[in-house]
PDB file of C-alpha atoms in Angstrom:
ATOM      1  CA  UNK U  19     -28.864  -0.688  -7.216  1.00 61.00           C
ATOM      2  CA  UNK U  20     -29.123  -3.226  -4.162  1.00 57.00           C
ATOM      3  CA  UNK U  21     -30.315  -1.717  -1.281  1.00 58.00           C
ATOM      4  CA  UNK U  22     -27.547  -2.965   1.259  1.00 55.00           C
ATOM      5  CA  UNK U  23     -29.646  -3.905   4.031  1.00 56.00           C
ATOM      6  CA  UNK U  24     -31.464  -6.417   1.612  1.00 62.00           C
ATOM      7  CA  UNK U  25     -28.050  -8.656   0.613  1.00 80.00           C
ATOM      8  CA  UNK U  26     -28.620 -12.271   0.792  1.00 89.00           C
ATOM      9  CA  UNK U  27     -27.037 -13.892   3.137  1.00 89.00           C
ATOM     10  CA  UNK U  28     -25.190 -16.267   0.363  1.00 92.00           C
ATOM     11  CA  UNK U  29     -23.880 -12.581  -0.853  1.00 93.00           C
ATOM     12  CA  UNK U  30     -23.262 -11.094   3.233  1.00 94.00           C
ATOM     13  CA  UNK U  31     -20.894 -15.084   3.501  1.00 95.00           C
ATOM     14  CA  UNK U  32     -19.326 -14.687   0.425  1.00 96.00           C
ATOM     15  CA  UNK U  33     -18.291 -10.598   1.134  1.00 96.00           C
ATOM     16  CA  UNK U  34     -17.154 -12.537   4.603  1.00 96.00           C
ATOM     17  CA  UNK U  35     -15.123 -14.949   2.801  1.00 97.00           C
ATOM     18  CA  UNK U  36     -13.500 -12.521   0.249  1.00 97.00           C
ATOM     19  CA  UNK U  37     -12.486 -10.306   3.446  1.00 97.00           C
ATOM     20  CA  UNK U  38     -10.915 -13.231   4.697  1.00 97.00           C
ATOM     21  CA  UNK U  39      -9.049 -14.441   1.935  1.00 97.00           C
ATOM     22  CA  UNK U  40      -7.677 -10.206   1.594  1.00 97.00           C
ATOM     23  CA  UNK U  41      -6.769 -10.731   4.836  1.00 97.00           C
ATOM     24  CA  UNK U  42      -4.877 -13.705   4.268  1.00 97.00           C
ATOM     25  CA  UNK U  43      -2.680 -12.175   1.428  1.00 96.00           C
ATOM     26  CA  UNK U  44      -2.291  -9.025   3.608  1.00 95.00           C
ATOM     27  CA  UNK U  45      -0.819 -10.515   6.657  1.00 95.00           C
ATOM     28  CA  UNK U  46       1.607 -13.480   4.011  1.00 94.00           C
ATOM     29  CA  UNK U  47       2.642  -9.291   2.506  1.00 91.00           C
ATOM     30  CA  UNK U  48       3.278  -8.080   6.016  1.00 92.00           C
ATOM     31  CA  UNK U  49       5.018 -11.360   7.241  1.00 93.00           C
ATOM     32  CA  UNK U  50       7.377 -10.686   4.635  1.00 93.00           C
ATOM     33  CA  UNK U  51       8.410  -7.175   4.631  1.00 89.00           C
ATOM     34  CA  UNK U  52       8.250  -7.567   8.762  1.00 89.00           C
ATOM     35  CA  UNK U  53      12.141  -6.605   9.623  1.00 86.00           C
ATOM     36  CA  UNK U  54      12.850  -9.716  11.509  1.00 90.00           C
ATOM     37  CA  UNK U  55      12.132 -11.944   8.740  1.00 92.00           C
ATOM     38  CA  UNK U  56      14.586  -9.793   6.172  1.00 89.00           C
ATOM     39  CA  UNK U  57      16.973  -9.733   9.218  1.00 90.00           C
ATOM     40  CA  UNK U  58      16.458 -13.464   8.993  1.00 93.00           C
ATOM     41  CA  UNK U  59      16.582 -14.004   5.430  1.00 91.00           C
ATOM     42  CA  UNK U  60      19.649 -11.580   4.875  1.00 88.00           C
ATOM     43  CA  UNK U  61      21.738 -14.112   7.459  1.00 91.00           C
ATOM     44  CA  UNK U  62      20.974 -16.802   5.415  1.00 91.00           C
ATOM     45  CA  UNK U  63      21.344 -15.660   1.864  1.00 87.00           C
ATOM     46  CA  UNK U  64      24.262 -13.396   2.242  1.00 86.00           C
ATOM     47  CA  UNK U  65      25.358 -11.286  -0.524  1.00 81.00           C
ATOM     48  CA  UNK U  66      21.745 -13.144  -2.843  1.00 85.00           C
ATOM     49  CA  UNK U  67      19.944 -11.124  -0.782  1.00 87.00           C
ATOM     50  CA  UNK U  68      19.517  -8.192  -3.305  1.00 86.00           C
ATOM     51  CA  UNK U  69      17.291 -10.327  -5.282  1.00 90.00           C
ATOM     52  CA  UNK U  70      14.694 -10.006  -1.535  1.00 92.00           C
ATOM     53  CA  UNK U  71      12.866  -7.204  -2.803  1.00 91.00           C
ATOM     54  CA  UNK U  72      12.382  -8.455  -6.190  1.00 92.00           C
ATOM     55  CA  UNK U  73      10.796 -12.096  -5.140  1.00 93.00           C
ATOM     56  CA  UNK U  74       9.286 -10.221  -2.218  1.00 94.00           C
ATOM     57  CA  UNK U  75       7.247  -8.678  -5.817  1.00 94.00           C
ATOM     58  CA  UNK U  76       6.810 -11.321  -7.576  1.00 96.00           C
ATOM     59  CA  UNK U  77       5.924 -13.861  -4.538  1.00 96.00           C
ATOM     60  CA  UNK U  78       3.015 -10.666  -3.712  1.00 95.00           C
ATOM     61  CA  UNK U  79       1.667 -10.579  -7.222  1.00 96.00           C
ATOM     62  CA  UNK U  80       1.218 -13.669  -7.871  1.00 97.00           C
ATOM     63  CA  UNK U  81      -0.738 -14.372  -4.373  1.00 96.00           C
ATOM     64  CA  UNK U  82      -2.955 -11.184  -5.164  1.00 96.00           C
ATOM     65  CA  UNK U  83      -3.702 -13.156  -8.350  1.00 97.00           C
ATOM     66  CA  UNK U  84      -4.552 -16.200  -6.350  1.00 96.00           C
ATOM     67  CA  UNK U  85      -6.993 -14.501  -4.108  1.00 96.00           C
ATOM     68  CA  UNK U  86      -8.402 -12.636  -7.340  1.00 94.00           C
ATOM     69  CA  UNK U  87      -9.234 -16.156  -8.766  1.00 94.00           C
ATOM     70  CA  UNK U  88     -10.328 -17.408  -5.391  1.00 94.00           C
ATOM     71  CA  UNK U  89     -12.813 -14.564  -4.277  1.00 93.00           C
ATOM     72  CA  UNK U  90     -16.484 -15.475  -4.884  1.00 94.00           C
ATOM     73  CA  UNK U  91     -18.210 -13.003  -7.416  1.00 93.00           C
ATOM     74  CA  UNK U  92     -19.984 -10.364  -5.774  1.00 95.00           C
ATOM     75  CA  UNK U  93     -21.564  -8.134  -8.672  1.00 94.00           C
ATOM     76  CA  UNK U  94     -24.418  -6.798  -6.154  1.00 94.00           C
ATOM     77  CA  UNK U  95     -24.248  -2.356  -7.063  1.00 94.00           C
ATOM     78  CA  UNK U  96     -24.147  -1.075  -3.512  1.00 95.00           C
ATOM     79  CA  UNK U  97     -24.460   2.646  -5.299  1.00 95.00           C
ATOM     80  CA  UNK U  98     -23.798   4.315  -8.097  1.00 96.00           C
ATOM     81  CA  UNK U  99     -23.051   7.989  -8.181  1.00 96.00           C
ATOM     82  CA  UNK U 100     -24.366  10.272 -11.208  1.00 96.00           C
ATOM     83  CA  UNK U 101     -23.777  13.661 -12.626  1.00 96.00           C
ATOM     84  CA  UNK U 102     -21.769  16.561 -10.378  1.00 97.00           C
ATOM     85  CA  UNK U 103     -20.642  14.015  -7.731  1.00 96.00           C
ATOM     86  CA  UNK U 104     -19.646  11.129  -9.990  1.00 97.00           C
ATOM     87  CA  UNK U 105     -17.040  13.475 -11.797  1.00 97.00           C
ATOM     88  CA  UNK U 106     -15.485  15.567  -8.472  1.00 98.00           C
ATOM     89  CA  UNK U 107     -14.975  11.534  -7.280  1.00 98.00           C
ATOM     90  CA  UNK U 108     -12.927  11.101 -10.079  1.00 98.00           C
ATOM     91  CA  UNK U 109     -11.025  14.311  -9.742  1.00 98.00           C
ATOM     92  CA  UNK U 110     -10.376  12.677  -6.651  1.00 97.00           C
ATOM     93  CA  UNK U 111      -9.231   9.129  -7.950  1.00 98.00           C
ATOM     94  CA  UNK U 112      -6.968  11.175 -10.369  1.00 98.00           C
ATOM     95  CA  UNK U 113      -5.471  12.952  -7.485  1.00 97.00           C
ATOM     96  CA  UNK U 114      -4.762   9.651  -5.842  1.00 97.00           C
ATOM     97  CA  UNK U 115      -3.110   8.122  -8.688  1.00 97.00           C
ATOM     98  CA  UNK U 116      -1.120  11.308  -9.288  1.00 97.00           C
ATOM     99  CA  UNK U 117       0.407  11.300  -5.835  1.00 96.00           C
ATOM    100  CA  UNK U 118       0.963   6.980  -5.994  1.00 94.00           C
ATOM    101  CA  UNK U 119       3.304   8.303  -9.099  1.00 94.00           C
ATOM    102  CA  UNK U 120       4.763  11.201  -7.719  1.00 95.00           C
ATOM    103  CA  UNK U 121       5.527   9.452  -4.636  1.00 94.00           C
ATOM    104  CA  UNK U 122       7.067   6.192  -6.556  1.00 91.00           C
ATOM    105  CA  UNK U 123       8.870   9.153  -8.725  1.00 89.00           C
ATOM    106  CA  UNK U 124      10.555  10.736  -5.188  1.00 88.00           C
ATOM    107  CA  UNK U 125      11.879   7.367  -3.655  1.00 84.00           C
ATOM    108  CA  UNK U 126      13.207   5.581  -7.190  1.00 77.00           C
ATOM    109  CA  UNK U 127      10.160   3.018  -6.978  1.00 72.00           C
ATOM    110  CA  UNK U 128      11.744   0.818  -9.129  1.00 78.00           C
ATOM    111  CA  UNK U 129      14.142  -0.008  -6.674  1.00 81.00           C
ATOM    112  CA  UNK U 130      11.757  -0.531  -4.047  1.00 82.00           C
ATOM    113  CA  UNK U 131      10.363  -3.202  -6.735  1.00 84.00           C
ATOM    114  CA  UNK U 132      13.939  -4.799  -7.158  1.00 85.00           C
ATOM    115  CA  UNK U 133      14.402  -4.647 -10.327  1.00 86.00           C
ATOM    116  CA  UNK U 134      17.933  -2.771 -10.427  1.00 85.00           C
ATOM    117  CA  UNK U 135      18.635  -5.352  -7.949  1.00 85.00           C
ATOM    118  CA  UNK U 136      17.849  -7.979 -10.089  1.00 85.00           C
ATOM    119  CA  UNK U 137      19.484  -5.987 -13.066  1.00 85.00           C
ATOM    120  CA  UNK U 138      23.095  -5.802 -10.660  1.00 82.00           C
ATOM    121  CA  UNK U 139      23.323  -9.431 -10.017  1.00 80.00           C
ATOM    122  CA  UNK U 140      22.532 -10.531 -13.312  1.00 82.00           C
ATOM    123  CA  UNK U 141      25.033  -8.098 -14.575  1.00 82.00           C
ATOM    124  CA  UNK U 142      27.905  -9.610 -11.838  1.00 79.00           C
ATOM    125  CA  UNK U 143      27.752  -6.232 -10.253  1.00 80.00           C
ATOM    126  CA  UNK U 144      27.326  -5.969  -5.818  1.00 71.00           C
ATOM    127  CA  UNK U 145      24.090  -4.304  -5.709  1.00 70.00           C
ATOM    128  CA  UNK U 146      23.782  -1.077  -3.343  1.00 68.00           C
ATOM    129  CA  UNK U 147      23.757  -2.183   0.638  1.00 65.00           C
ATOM    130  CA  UNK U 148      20.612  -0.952   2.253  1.00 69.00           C
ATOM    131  CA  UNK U 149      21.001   2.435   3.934  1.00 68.00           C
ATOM    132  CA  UNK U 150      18.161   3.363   6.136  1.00 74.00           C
ATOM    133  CA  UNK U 151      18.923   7.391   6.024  1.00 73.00           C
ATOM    134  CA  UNK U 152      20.594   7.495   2.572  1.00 75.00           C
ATOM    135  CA  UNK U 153      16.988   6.001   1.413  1.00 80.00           C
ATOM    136  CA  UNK U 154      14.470   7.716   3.382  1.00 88.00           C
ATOM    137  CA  UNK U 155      13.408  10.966   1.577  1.00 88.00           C
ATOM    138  CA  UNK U 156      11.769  13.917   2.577  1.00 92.00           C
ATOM    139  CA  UNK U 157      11.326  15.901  -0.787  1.00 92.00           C
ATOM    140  CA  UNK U 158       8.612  15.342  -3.541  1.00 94.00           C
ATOM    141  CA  UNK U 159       5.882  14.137  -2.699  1.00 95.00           C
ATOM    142  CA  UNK U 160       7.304  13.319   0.910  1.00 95.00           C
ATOM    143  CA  UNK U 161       7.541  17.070   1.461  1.00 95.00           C
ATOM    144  CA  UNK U 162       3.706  16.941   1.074  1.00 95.00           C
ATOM    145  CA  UNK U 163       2.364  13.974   3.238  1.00 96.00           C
ATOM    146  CA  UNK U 164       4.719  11.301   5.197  1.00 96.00           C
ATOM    147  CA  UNK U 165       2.695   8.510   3.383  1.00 96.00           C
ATOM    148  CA  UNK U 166       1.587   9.563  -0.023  1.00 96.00           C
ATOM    149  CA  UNK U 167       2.145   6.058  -1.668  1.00 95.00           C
ATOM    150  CA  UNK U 168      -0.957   4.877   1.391  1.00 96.00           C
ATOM    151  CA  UNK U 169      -2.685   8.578   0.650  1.00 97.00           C
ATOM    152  CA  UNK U 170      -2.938   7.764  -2.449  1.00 97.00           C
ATOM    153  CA  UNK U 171      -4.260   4.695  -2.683  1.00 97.00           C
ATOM    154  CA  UNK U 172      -6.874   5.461  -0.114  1.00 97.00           C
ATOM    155  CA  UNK U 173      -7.873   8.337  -1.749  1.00 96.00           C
ATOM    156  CA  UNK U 174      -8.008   6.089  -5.214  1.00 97.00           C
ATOM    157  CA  UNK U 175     -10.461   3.254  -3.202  1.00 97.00           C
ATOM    158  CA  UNK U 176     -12.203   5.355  -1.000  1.00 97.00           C
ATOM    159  CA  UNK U 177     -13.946   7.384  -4.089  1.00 97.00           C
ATOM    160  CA  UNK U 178     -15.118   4.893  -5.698  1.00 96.00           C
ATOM    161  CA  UNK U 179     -18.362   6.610  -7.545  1.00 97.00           C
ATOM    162  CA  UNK U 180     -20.088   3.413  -8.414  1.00 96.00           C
ATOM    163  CA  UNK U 181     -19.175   0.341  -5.977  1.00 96.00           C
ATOM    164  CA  UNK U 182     -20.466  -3.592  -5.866  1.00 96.00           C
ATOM    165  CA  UNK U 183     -20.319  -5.752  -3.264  1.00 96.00           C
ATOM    166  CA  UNK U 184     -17.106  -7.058  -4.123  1.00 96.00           C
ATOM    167  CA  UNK U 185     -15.832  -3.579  -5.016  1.00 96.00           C
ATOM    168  CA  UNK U 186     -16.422  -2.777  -1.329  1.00 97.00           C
ATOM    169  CA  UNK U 187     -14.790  -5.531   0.590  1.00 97.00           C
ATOM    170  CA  UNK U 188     -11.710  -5.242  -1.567  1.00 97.00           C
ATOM    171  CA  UNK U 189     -11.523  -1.010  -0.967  1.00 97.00           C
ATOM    172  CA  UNK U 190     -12.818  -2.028   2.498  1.00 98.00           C
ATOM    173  CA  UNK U 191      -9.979  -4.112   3.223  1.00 97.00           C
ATOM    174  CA  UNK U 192      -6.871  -1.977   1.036  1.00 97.00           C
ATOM    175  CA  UNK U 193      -7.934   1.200   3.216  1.00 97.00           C
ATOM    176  CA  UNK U 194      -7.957  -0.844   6.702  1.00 97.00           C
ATOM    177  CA  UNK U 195      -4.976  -2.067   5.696  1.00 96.00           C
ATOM    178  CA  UNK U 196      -3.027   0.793   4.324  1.00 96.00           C
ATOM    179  CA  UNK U 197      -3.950   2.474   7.865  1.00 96.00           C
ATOM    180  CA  UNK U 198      -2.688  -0.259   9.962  1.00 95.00           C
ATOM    181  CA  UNK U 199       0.694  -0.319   7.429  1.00 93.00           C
ATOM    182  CA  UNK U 200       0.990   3.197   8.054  1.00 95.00           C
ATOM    183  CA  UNK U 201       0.649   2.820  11.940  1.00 94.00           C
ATOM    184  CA  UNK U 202       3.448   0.323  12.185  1.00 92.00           C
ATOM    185  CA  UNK U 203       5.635   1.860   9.517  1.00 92.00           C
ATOM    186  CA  UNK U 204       5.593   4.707  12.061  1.00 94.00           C
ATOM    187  CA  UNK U 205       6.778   2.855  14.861  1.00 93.00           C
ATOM    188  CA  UNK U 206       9.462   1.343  12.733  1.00 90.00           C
ATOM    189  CA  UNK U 207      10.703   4.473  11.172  1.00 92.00           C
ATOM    190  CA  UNK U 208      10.507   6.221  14.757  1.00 93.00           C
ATOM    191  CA  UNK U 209      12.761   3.349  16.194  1.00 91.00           C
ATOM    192  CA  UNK U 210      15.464   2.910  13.661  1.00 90.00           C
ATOM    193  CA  UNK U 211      15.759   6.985  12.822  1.00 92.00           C
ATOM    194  CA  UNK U 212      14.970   8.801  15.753  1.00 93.00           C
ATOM    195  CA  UNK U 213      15.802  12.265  15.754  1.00 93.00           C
ATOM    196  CA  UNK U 214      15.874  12.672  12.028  1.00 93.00           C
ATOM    197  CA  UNK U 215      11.810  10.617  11.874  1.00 94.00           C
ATOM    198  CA  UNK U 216      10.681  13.082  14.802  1.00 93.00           C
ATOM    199  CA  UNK U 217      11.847  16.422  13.050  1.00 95.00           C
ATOM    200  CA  UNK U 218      10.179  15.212  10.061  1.00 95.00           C
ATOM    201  CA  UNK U 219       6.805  14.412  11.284  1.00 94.00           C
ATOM    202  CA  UNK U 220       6.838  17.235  13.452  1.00 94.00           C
ATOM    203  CA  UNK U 221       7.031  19.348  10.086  1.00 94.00           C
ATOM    204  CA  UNK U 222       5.267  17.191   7.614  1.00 95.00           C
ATOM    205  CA  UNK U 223       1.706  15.687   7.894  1.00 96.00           C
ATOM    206  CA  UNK U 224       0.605  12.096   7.657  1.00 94.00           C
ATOM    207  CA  UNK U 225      -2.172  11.819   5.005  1.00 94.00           C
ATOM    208  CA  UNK U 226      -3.990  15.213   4.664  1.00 92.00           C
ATOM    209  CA  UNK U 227      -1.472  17.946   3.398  1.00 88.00           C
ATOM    210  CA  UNK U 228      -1.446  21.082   5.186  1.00 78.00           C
ATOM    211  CA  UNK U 229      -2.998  20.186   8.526  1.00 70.00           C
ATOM    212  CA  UNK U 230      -1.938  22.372  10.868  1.00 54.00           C
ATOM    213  CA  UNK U 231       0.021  20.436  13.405  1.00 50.00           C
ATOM    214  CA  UNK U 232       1.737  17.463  12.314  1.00 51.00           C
ATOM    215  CA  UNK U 233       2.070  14.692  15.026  1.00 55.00           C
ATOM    216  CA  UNK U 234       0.720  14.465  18.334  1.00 48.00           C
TER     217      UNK U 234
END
């Protein structure tokens, strides 16, 4: 195990660049799911639209692969985890994967993928218009947390029982920016369902289930 505050600095630049380059796919995925730039692209495609989400998919995937074959390796073990603690961490990384497919179970995650989309055009038939309060959901897993897909996934990176360098910046950077997604998803939701957002998040909590009171 590599006692952190002994890193080369080679390893410290290339953790630095491999932050950099996450943060570079992160704000292309945010550019592109931003609601001015859908607004922008729905004027212009018109009823092609409905394929959005799915190339939104693809166009993220295949980046994330990019910066996977473009990050420097970083195999230094920060800390590895043994016995009693190694196995409640993975409870913990089950639990996180369980609510990522509970939560893409509650909101038909396939569609949020495109692919029925996709499915609907190639099949002649008008996909489904967009409907801001027939698609937001408050049962399943939303009944639990407001965010459980972003719970989740925390949850999944943040127990990590045995972690390298790399390893770090990458949970590092998918925690930081699940947090900051969740902060401006709240602002959006608050703006474009007012009433109906505030109830909810008065009743329902934002990561931690059962937290007492639910929004400041």
């Amino acid at each position: 195990m590599t006692d952190p505050n002994a890193l080369a600095p080679e390893a410290l630049a290339g953790a630095a660049y491999a932050f950099g380059l996450w943060t570079g796919w992160g704000a292309l995925h945010s550019v592109m799911a931003a609601r001015r730039i859908k607004t922008a692209f729905e004027l212009a495609l018109g009823p092609r639209y409905a394929l959005y989400p799915f190339a939104y998919t693809v166009i993220s995937l295949w980046t994330f692969w990019l910066v996977l074959a473009k990050e420097p390796d970083l195999p230094q073990v920060l800390w590895t985890l043994q016995g009693a603690p190694k196995y409640f961490l993975h409870l913990l990384q089950l639990a996180g994967i369980g609510l990522l497919g509970w939560a893409a179970v509650s909101v038909a995650g396939l569609k949020m993928l495109g692919l029925p989309q996709l499915v609907d055009v190639v099949r002649g038939r008008v996909p489904d218009e967009r409907d801001i309060h027939a698609d937001f959901k408050t049962t399943g897993a939303y009944a639990l947390v407001r965010h459980p897909m972003h719970a989740g996934g925390i949850l999944f990176l943040a127990c990590q029982p045995s972690q390298t360098l790399g390893g770090f910046v990458f949970a590092l950077f998918g925690c930081l920016y699940m947090v900051i997604g969740t902060v401006l998803e709240e602002r959006r939701l608050r703006r474009e369902l007012g009433y109906v957002w505030a109830d909810y998040a008065r009743r329902v909590p934002m990561f931690v289930p059962f937290l007492g009171n639910r929004q400041k």
